Coordinates of C-alpha atoms and ligand atoms in Angstrom, one line a residue:
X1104 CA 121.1 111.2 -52.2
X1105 CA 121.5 112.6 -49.2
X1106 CA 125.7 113.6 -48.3
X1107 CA 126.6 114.7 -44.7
X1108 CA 130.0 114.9 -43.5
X1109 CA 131.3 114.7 -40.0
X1110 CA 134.4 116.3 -40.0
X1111 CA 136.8 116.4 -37.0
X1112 CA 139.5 118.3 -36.7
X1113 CA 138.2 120.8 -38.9
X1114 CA 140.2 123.9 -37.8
X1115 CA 143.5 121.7 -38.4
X1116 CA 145.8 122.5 -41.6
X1117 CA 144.2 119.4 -43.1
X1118 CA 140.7 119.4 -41.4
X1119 CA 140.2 122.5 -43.1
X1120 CA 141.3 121.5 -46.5
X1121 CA 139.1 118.8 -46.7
X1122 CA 136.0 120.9 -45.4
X1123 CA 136.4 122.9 -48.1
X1124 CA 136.9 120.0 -50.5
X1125 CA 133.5 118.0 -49.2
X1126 CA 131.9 121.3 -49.4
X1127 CA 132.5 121.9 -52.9
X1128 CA 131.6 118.0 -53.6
X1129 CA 128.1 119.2 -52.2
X1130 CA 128.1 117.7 -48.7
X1131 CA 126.0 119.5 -45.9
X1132 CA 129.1 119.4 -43.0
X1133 CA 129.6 118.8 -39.2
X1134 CA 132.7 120.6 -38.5
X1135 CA 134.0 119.5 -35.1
X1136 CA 136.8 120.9 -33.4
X1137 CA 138.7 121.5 -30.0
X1138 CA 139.4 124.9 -29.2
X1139 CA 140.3 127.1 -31.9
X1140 CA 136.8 129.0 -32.1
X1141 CA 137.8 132.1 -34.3
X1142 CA 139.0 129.4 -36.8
X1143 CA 136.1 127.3 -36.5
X1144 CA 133.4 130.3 -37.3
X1145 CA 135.4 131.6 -39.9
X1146 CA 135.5 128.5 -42.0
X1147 CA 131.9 128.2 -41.6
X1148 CA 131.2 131.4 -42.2
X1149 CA 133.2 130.8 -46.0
X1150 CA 131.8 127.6 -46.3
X1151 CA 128.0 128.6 -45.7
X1152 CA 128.2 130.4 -48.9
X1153 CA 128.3 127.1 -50.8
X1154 CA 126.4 124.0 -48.4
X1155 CA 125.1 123.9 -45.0
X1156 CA 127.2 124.1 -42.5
X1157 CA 127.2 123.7 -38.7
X1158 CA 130.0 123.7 -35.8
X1159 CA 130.4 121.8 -32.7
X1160 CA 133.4 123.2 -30.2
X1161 CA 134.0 119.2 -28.8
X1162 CA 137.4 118.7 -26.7
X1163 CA 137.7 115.1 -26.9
X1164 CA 140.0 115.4 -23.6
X1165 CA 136.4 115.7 -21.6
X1166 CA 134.4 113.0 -23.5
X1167 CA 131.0 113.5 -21.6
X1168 CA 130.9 116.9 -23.0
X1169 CA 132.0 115.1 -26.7
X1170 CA 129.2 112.8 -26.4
X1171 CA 126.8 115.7 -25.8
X1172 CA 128.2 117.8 -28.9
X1173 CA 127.7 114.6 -30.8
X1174 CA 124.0 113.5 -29.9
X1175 CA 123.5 117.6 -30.7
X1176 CA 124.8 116.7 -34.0
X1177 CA 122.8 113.9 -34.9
X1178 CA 119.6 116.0 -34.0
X1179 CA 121.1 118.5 -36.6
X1180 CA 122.0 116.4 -39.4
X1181 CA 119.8 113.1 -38.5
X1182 CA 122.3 110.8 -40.1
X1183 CA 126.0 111.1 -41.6
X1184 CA 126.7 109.2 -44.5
X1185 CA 130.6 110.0 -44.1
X1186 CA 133.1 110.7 -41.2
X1187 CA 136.4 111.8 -41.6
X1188 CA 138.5 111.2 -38.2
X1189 CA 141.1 114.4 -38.7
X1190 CA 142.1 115.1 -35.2
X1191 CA 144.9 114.4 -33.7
X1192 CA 147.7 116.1 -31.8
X1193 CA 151.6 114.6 -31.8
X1194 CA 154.1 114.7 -28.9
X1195 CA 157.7 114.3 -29.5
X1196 CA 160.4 112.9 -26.9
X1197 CA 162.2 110.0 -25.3
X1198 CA 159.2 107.3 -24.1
X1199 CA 161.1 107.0 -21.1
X1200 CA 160.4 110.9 -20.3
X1201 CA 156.8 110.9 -21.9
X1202 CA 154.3 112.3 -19.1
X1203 CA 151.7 110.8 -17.8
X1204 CA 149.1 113.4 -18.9
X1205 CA 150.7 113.7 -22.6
X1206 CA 150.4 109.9 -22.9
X1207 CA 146.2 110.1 -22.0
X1208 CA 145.8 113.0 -24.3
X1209 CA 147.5 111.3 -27.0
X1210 CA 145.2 108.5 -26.4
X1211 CA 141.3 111.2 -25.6
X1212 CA 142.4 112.6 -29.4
X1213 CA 144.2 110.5 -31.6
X1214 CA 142.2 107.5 -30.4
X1215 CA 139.4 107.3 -28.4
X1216 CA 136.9 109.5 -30.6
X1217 CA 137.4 106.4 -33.4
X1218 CA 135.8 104.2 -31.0
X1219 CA 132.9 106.8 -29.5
X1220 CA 132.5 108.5 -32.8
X1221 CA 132.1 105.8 -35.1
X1222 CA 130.0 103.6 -33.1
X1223 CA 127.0 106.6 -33.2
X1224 CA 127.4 107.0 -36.9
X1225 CA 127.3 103.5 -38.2
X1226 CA 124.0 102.6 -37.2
X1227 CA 122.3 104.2 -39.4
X1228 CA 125.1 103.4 -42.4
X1229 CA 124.2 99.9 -42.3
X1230 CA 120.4 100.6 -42.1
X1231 CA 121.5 102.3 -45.3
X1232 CA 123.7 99.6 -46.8
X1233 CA 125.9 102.7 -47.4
X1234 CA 128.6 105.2 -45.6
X1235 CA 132.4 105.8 -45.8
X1236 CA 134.9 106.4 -43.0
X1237 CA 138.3 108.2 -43.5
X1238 CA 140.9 108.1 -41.0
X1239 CA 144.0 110.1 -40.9
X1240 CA 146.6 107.8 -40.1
X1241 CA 150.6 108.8 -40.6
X1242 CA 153.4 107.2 -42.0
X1243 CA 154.4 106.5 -38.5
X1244 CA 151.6 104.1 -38.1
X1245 CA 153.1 101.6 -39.5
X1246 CA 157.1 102.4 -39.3
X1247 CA 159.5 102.8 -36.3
X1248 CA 158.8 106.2 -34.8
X1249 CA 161.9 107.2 -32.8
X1250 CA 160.8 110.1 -30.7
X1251 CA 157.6 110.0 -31.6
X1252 CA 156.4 106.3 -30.2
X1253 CA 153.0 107.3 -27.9
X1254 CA 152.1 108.8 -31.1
X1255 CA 153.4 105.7 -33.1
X1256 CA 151.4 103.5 -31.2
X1257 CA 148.0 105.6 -31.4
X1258 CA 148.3 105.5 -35.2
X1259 CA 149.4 102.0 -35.7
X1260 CA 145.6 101.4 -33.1
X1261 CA 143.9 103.5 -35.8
X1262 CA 145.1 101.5 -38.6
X1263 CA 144.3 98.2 -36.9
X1264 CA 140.6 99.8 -36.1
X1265 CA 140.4 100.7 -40.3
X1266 CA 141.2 97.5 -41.4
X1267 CA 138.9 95.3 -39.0
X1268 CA 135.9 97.8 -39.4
X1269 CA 136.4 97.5 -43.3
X1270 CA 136.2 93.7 -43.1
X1271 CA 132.7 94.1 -40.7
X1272 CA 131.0 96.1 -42.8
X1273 CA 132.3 95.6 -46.1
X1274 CA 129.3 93.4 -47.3
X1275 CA 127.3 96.0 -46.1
X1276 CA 128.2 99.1 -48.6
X1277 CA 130.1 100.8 -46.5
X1278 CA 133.9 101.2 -46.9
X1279 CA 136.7 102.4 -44.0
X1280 CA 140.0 103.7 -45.4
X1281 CA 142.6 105.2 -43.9
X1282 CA 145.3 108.0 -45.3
X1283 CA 149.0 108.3 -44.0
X1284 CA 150.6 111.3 -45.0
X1285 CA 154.0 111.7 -44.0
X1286 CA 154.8 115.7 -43.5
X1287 CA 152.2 117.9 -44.2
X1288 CA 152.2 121.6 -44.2
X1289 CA 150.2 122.2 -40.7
X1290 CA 150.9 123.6 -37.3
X1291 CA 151.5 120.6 -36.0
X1292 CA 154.8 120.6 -37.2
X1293 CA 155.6 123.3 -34.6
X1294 CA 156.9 121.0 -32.9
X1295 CA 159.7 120.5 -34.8
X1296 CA 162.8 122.5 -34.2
X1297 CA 163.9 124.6 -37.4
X1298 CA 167.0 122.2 -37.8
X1299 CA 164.3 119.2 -37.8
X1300 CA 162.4 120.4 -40.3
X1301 CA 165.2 121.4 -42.4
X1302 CA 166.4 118.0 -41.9
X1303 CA 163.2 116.5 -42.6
X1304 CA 163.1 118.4 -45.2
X1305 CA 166.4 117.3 -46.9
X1306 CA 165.1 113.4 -46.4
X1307 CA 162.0 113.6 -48.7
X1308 CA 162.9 113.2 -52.3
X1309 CA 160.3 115.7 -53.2
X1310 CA 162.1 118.4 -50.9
X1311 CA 158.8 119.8 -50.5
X1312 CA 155.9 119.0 -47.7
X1313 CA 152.3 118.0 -48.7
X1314 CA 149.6 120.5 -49.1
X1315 CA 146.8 119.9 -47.3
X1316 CA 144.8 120.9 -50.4
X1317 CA 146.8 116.6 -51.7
X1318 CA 145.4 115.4 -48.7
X1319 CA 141.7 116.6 -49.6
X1320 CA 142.2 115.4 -53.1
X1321 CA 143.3 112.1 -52.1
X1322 CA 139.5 112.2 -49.9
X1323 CA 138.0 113.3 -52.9
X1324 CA 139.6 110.5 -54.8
X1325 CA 138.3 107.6 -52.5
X1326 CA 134.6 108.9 -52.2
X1327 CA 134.4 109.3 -56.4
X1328 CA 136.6 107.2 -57.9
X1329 CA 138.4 104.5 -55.1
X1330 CA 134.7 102.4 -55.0
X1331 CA 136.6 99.2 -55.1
X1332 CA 139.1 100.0 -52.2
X1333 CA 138.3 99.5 -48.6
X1334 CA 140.6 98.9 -45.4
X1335 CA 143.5 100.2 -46.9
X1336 CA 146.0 102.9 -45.5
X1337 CA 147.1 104.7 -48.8
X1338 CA 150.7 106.6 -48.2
X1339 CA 150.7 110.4 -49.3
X1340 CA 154.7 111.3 -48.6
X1341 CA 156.4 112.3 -51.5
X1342 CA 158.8 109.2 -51.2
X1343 CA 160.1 109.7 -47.6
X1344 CA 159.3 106.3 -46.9
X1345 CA 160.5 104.4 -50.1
Ligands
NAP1052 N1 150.7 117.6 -40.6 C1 151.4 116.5 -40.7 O1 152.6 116.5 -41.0 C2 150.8 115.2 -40.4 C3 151.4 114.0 -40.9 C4 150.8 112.8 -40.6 C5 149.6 112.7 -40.0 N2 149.0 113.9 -39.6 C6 147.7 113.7 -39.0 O2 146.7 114.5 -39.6 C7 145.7 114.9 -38.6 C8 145.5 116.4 -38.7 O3 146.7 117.0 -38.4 P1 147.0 118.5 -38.9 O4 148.3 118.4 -39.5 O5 145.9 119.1 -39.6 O6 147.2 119.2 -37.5 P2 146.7 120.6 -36.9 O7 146.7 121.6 -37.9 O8 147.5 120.8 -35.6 O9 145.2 120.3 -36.5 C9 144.8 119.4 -35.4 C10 143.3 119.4 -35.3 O10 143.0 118.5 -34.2 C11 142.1 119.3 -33.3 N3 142.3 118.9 -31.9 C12 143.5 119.1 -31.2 N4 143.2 118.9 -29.9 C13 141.9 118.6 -29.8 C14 141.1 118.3 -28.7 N5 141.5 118.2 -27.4 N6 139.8 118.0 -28.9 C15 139.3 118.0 -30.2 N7 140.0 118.4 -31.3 C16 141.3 118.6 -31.0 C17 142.5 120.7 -33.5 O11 141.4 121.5 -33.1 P3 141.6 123.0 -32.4 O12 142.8 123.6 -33.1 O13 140.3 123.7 -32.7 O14 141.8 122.8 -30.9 C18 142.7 120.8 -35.0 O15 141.5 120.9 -35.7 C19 146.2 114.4 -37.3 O16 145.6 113.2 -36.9 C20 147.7 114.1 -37.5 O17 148.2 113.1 -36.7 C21 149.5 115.1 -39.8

């Protein structure tokens, strides 16, 4: 059977960790990514010792140029039979003070590529009667996100767009999940000041963030094991949310 992954936001914390994962689960891999080229050819450069691996530098803020990098990719793989939507960028503040341009970004990466992208791979999926999409969702997506509501709302979209797609194309093999980790060891925390993220911290009964390396196991788990789950959203937070 053939096994190509489409990967974005594969020079993020958690991009990367699942790269790694799908490459040691034998898939060929698409890594896509916005701007952090060193990153980018150094994970493939790692990762072209085990599968085949290409890159495709796509900022999804300029989607002409995204549709370009993605036809390029479907010349070089001919088909994917999974895509895992990992991008995504977070901007913290009062809505009321949100910009105008951080609002439209929020929606070019956290959104917009899980209509554009998807649409090109599924196709061929349901000429198939196979595939699997993975979304990265957040706890936030489906819980009141004080500071953090543009973001909120992006995620909240994404799980909507998992569910629905599930129920479309369940009868035909292929099955859309979503995972919503709550923090995860990443740069995108950066954003937090160190008093946040101590507090943050303090309010998961783990006391400890999530790995990336839990996030790629929880992939794994749902292309090996999870055949009988589809449109779900499957929490990863060490408790913060109970
Ligand atoms: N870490 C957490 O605590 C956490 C919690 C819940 C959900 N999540 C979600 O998990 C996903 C991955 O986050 P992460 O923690 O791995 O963050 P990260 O380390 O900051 O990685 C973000 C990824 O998104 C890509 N990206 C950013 N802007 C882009 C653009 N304009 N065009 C294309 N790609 C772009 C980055 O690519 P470049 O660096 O190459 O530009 C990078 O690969 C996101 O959807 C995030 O919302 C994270």
């Amino acid at each position: 059977m053939m096994k190509n992954a489409l990967i974005t936001g594969a020079t993020g914390g958690i991009g990367e960790a699942i790269a790694r994962k799908l490459g040691e689960m034998g898939y060929s891999l698409a890594l896509f990514y916005g701007r952090n080229h060193e990153k980018a050819q150094a994970l493939a450069a790692e990762l072209s010792e085990i599968t085949e691996v290409k890159t495709y530098a796509m900022d999804f803020r300029h989607p002409d140029k995204a549709h370009v990098a993605m036809g390029q990719a479907l010349d070089d793989f001919g088909s994917f039979q999974l895509l895992v939507h990992g991008a995504g960028i977070s901007v913290r503040g009062f809505f009321h003070e949100l910009e105008d341009p951080d609002f439209e970004e929020l929606l070019d990466i956290n959104l917009r590529p899980l209509y554009y992208l998807t649409r090109k791979v599924i196709p061929d999926m349901i000429d198939r009667q196979e595939g699997q999409i993975i979304s990265i969702s957040s706890i936030w997506g489906s819980r009141a996100a004080a500071m953090e509501v543009g973001y909120a709302m992006t995620k909240g979209a994404l799980e909507q767009f998992t569910r629905g797609l599930a129920a479309e194309l369940s009868h035909m093999g292929i099955r859309v999940n979503a995972i919503a980790p709550g923090g995860v060891d990443t740069d995108i925390l950066a954003n937090l000041s160190e008093e946040e993220k101590q507090q943050f911290l303090e309010d998961i009964p783990f006391r400890r963030l999530c790995r990336p390396e839990e996030i790629a196991d929880l992939v794994e788990f749902l292309l090996t094991k999870g055949t009988y789950i589809t449109g779900q959203i499957i929490t990863i937070d060490g408790g913060y949310t109970l």
